[in-house]
mmCIF file of C-alpha atoms in Angstrom:
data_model
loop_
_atom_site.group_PDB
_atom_site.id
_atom_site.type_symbol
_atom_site.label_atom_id
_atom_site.label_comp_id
_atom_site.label_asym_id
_atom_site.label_seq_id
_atom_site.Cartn_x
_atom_site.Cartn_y
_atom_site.Cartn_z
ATOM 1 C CA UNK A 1 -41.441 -63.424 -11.918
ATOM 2 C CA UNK A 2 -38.296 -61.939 -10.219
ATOM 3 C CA UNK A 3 -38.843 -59.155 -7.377
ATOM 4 C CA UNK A 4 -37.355 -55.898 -7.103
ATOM 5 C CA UNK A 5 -34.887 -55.407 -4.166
ATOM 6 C CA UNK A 6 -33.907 -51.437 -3.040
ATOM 7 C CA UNK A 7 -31.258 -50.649 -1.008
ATOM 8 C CA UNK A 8 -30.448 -47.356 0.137
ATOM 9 C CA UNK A 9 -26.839 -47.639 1.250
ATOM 10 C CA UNK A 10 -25.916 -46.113 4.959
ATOM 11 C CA UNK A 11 -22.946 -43.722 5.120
ATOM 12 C CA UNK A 12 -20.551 -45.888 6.323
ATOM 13 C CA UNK A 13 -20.491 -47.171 2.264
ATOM 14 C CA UNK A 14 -18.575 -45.041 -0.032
ATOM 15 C CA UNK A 15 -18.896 -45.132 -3.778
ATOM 16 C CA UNK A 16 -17.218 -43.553 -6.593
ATOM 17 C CA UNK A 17 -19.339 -42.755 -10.381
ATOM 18 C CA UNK A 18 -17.239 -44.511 -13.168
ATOM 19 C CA UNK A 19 -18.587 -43.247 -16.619
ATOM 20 C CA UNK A 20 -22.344 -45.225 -16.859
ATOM 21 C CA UNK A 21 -22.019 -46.851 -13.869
ATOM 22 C CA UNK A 22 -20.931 -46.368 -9.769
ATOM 23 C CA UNK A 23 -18.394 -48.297 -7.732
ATOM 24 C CA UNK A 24 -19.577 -49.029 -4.160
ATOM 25 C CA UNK A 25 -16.988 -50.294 -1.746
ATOM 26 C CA UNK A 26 -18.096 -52.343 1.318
ATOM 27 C CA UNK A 27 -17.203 -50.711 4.466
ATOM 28 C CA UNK A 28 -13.584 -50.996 5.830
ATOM 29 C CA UNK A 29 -12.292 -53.437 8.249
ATOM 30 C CA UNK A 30 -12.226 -56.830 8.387
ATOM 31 C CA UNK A 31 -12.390 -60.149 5.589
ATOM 32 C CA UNK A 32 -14.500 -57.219 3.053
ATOM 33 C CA UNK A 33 -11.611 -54.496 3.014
ATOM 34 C CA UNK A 34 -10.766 -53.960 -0.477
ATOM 35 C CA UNK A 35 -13.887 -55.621 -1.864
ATOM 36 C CA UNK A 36 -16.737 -53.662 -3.883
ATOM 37 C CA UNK A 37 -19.004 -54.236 -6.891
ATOM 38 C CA UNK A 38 -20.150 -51.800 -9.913
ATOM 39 C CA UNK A 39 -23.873 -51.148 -11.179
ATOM 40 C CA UNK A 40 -25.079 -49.531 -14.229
ATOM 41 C CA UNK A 41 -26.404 -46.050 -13.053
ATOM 42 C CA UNK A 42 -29.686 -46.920 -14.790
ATOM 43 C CA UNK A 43 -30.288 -48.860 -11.468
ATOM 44 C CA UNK A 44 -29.086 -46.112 -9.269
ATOM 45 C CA UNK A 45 -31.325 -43.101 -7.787
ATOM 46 C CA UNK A 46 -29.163 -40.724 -5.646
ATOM 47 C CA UNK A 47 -30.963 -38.537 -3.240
ATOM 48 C CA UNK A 48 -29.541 -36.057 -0.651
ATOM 49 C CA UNK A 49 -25.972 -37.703 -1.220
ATOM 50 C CA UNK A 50 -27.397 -41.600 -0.518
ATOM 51 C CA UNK A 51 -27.093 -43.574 -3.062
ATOM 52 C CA UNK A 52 -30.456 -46.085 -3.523
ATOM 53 C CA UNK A 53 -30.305 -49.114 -5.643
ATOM 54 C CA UNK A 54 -33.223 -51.024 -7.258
ATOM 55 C CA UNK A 55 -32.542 -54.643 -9.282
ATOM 56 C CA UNK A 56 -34.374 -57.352 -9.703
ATOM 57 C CA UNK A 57 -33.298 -60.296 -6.968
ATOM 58 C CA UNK A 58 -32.097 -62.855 -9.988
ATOM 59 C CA UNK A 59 -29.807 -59.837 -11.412
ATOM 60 C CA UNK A 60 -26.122 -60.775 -11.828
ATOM 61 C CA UNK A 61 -23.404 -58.558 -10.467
ATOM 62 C CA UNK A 62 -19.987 -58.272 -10.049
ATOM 63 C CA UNK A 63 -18.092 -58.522 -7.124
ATOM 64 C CA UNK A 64 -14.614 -57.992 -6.784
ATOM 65 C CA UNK A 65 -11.988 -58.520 -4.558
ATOM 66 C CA UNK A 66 -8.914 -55.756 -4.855
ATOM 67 C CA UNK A 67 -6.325 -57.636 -2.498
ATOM 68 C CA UNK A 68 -6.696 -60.747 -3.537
ATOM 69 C CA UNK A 69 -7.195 -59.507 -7.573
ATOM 70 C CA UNK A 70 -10.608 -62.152 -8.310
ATOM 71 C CA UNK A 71 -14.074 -61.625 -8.895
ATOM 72 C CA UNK A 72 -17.128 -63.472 -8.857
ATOM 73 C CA UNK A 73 -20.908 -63.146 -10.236
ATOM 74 C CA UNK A 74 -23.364 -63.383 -7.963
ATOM 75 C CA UNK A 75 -26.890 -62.578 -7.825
ATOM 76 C CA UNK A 76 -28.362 -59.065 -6.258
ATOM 77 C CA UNK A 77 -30.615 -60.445 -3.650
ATOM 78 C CA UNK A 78 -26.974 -62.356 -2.275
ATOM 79 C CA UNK A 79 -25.350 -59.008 -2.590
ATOM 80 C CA UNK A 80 -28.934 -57.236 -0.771
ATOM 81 C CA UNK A 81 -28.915 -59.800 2.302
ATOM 82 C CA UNK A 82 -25.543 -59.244 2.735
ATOM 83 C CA UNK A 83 -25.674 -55.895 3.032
ATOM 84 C CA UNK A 84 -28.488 -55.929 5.726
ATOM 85 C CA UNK A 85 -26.021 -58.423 7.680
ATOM 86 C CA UNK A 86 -23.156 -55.675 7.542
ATOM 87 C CA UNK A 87 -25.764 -52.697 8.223
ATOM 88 C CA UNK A 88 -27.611 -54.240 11.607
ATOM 89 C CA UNK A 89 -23.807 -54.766 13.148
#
């Protein structure tokens, strides 16, 4: 049985709504600049102006890289623990 995983993302993220779905960009500065990843807004609750996202830990996203033009899939509990790595710097 997969687990849910929220994240409530800290100011320093910005996003941008694209049609069904929002764009979050991982914060500027360093190896992530220019890197973000999309999810459906069915997955999205946005309170107060903070975005808070809720998928299951095996879900597949996409992350993408704008510099170097690539993506990659990778699952939502990757993408959640290494968020909480950029957050507690």
């Amino acid at each position: 049985m997969s687990k849910l995983y929220g994240y409530e993302l800290p100011p320093e993220f910005k996003y941008e709504e694209i049609e069904d779905e929002f764009k979050i960009y991982l914060p500027e500065g360093g190896s992530l600049e220019g890197v973000f990843f999309t999810v459906p807004k069915e997955y999205t609750e946005n309170t107060n102006g903070r975005l808070k996202i809720t998928l299951k830990n095996k879900d597949v996203i996409y992350l993408f890289n704008e510099k170097k033009g690539t993506y990659q899939t990778i699952r939502w509990k990757q993408v959640w623990m290494g968020l909480e790595r950029i957050r507690r710097k």
